[in-house]
Every structure is written in C-alpha cells, then in structure tokens.
mmCIF file of N, CA and C in Angstrom:
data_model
loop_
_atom_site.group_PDB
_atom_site.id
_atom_site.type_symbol
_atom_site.label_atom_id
_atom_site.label_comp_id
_atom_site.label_asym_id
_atom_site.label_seq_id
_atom_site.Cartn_x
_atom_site.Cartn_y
_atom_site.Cartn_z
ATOM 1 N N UNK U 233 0.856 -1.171 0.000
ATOM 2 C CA UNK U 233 0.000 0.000 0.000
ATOM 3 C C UNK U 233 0.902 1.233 0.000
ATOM 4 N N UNK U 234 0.674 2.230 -1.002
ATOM 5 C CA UNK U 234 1.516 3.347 -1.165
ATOM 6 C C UNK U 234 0.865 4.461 -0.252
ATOM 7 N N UNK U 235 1.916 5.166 0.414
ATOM 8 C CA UNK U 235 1.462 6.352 1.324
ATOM 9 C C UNK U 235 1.174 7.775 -0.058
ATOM 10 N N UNK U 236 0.464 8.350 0.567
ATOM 11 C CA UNK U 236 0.112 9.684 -0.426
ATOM 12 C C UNK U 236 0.803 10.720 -0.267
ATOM 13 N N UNK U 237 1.358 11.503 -0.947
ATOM 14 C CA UNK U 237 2.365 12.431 -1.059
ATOM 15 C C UNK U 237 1.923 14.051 -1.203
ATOM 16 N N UNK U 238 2.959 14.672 -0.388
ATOM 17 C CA UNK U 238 2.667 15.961 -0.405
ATOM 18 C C UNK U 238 3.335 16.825 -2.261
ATOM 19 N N UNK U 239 2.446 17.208 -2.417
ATOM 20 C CA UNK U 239 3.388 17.924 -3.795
ATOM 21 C C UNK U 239 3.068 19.670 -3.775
ATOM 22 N N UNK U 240 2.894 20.202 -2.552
ATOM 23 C CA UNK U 240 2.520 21.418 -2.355
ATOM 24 C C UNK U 240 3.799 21.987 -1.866
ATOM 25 N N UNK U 241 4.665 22.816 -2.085
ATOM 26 C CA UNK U 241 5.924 23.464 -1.065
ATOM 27 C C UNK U 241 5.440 23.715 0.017
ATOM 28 N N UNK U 242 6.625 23.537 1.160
ATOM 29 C CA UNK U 242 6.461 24.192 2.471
ATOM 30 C C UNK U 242 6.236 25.700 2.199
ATOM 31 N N UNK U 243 4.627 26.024 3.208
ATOM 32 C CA UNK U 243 4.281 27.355 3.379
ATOM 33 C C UNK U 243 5.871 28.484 3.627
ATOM 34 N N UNK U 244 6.930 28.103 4.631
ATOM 35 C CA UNK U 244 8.156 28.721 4.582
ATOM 36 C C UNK U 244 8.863 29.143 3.511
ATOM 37 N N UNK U 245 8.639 28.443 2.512
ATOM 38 C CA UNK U 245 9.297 28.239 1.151
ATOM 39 C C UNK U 245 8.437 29.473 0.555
ATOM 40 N N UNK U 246 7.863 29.247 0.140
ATOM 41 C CA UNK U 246 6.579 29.870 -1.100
ATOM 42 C C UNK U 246 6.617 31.580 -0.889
ATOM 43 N N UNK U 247 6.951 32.237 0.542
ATOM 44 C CA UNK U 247 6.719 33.468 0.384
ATOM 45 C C UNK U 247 7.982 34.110 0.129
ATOM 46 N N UNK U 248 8.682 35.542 -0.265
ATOM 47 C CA UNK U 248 9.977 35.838 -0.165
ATOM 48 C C UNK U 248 10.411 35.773 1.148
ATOM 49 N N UNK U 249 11.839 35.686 1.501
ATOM 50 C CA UNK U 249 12.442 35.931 2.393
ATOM 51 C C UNK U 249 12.790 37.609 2.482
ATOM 52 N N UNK U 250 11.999 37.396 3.573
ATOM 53 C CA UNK U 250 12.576 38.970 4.590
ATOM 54 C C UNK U 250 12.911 39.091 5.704
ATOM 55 N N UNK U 251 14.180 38.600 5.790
ATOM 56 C CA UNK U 251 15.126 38.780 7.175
ATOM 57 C C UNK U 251 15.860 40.074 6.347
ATOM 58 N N UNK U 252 15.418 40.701 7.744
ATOM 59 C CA UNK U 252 16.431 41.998 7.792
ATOM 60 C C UNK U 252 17.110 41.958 9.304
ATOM 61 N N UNK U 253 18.735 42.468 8.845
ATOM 62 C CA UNK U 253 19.039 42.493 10.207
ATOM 63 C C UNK U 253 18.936 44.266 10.433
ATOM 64 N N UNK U 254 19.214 44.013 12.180
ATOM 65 C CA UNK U 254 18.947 45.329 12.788
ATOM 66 C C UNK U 254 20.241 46.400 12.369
ATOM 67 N N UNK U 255 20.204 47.699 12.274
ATOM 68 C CA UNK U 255 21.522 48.299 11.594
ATOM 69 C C UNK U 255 22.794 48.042 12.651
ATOM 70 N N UNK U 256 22.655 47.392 13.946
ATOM 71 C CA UNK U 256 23.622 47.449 15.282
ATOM 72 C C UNK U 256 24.264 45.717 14.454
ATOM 73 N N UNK U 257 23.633 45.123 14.100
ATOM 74 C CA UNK U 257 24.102 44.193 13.619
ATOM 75 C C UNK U 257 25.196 43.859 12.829
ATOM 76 N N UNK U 258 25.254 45.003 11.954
ATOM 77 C CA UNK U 258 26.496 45.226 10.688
ATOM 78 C C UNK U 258 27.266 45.936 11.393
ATOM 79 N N UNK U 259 26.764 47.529 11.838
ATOM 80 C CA UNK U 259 27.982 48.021 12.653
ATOM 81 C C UNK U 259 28.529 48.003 13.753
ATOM 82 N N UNK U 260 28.452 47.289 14.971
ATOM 83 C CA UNK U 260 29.029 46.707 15.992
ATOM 84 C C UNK U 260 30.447 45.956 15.518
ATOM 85 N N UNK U 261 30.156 45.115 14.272
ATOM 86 C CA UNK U 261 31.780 44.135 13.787
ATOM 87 C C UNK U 261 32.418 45.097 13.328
ATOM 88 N N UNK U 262 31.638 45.544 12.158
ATOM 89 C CA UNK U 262 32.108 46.880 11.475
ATOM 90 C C UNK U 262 33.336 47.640 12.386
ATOM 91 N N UNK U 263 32.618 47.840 12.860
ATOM 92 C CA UNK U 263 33.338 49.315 14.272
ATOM 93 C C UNK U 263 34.688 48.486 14.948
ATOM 94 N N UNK U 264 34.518 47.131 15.489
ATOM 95 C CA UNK U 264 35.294 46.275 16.081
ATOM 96 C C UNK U 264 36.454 46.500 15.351
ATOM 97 N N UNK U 265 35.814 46.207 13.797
ATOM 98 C CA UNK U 265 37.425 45.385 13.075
ATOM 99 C C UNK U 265 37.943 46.422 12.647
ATOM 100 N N UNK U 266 37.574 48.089 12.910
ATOM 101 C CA UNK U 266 38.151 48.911 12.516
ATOM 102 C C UNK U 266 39.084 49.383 13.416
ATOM 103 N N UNK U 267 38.707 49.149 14.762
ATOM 104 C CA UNK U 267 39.522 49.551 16.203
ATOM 105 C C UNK U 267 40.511 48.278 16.150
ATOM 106 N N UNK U 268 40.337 47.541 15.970
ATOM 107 C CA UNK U 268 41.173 46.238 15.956
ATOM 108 C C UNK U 268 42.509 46.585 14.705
ATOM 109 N N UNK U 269 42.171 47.107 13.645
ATOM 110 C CA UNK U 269 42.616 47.169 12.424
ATOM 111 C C UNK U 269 43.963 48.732 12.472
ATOM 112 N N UNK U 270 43.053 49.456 13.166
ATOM 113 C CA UNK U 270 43.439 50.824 13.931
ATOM 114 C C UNK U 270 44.811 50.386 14.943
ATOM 115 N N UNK U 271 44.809 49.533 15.486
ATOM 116 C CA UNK U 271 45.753 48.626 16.551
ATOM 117 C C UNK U 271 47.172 48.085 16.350
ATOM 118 N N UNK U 272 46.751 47.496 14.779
ATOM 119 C CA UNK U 272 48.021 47.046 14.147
ATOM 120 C C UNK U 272 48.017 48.029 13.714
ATOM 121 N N UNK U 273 47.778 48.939 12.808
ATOM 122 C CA UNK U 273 48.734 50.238 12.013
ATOM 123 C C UNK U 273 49.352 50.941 12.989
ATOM 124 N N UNK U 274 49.084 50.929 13.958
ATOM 125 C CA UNK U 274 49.552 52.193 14.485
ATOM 126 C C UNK U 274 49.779 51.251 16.855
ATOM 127 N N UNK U 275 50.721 50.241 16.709
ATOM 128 C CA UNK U 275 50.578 49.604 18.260
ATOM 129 C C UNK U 275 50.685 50.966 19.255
ATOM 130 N N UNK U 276 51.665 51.915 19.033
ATOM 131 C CA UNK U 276 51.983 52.490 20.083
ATOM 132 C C UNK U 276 50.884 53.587 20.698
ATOM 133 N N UNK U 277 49.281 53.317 19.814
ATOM 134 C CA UNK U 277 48.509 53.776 20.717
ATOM 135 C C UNK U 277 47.727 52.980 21.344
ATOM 136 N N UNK U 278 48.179 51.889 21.767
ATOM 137 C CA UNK U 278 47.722 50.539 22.675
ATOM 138 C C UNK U 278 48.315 50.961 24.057
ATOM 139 N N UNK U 279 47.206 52.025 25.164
ATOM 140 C CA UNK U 279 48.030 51.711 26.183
ATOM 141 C C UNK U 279 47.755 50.675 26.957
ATOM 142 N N UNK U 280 48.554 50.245 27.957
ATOM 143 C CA UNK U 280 47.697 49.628 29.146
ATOM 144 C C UNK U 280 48.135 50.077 30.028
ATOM 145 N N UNK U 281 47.207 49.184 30.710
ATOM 146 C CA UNK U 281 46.385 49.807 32.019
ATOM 147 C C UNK U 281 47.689 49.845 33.078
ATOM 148 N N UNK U 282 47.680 51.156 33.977
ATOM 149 C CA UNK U 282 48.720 51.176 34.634
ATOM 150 C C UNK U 282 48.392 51.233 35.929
ATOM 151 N N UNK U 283 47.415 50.155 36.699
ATOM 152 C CA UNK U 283 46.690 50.094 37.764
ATOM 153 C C UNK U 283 47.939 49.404 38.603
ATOM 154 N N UNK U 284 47.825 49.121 39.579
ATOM 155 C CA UNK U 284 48.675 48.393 40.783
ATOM 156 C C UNK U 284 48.535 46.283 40.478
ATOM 157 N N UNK U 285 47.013 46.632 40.222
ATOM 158 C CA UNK U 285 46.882 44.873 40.004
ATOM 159 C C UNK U 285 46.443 44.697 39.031
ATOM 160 N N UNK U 286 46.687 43.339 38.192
ATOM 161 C CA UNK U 286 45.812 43.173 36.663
ATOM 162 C C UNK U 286 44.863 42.907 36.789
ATOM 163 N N UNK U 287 43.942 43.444 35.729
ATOM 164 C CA UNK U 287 43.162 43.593 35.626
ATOM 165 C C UNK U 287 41.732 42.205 35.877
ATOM 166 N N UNK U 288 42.593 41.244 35.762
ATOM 167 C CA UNK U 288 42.304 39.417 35.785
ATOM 168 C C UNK U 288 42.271 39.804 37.508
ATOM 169 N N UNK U 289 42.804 39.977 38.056
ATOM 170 C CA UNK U 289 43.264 40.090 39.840
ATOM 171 C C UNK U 289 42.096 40.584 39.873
ATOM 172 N N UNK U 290 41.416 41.999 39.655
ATOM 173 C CA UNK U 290 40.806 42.378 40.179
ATOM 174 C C UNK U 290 39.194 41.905 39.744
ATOM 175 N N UNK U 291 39.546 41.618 38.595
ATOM 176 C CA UNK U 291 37.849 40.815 38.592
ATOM 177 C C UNK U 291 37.978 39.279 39.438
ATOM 178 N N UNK U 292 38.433 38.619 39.563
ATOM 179 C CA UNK U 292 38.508 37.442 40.185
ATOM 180 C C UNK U 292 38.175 38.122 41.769
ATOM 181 N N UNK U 293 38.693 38.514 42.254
ATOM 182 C CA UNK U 293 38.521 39.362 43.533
ATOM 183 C C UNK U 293 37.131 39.992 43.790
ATOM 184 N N UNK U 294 36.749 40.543 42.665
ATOM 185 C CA UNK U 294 35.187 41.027 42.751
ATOM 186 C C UNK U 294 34.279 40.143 42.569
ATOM 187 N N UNK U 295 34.221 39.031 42.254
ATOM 188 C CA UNK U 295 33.356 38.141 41.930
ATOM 189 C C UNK U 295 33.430 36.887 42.965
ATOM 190 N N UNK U 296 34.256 37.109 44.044
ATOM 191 C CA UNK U 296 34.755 36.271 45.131
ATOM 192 C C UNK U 296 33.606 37.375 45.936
ATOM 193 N N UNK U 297 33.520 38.484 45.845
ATOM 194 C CA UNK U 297 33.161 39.050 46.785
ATOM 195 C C UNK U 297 31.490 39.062 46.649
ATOM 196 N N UNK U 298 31.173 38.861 45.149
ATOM 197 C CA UNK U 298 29.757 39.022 45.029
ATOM 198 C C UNK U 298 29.350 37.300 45.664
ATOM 199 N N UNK U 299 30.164 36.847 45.692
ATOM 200 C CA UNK U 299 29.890 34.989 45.922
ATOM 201 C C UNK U 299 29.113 34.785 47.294
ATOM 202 N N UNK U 300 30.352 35.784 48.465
ATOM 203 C CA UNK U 300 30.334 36.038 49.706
ATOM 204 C C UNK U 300 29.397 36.570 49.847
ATOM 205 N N UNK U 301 28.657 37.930 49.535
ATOM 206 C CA UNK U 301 27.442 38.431 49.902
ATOM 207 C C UNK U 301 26.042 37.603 49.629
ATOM 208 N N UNK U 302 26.126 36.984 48.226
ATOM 209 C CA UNK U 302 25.384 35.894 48.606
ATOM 210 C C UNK U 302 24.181 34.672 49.506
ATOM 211 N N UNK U 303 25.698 34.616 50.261
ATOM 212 C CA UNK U 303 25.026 33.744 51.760
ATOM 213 C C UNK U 303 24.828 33.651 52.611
#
C-alpha cells in the first residue's frame, strides 16, 4: 500500500524571504574590526592599564566578593 504524497511546497518556502538584520548588527563588527585594524597600524597607541593589580586580579577578587554576599 503506497502512502500519499505531499506535492505542495512548504508554506516557509513559497513566500519571499525577509530577514532583515537590525543596523547594530552590521555596525558593531564593522566598528570592532576597525579599532582592531586601527591597533596594528599604528601599536603604540595601545596603552595599558597602569593600575597596581591586573586587571584578571581584580575581577577574580570582585566576583569572590559578590559569591560572599550571597550567603
């Protein structure tokens, strides 16, 4: 016994596609790979940070502390 077959396209299919992305979408990378790009031409305006502890120290430390308030 043969099963009966669909020969209609998926409703998804049949209409145009309209995905639009939001304009933060394109320029967020946009912007990134230009500051990034900005970085190599030119390193010596890469400063860092000239705090007492790195910057890793001090978030690890703050997030020990949000742990503690906690409980």
């Amino acid at each position: 016994m043969s099963a009966p077959t669909h020969t209609r396209p998926h409703p998804a299919i049949t209409g145009g596609v309209g995905t639009r992305l939001p304009w933060w979408a394109l320029a967020l990378p946009t912007l990134a790979f230009i500051a990034l790009f900005a970085l190599i031409l030119n390193p010596s305006e890469a400063h860092a940070t000239t705090g007492g502890e790195p910057a890793v120290a001090q978030l690890v430390e703050r997030a020990q502390q949000l742990l503690t308030l906690g409980r």
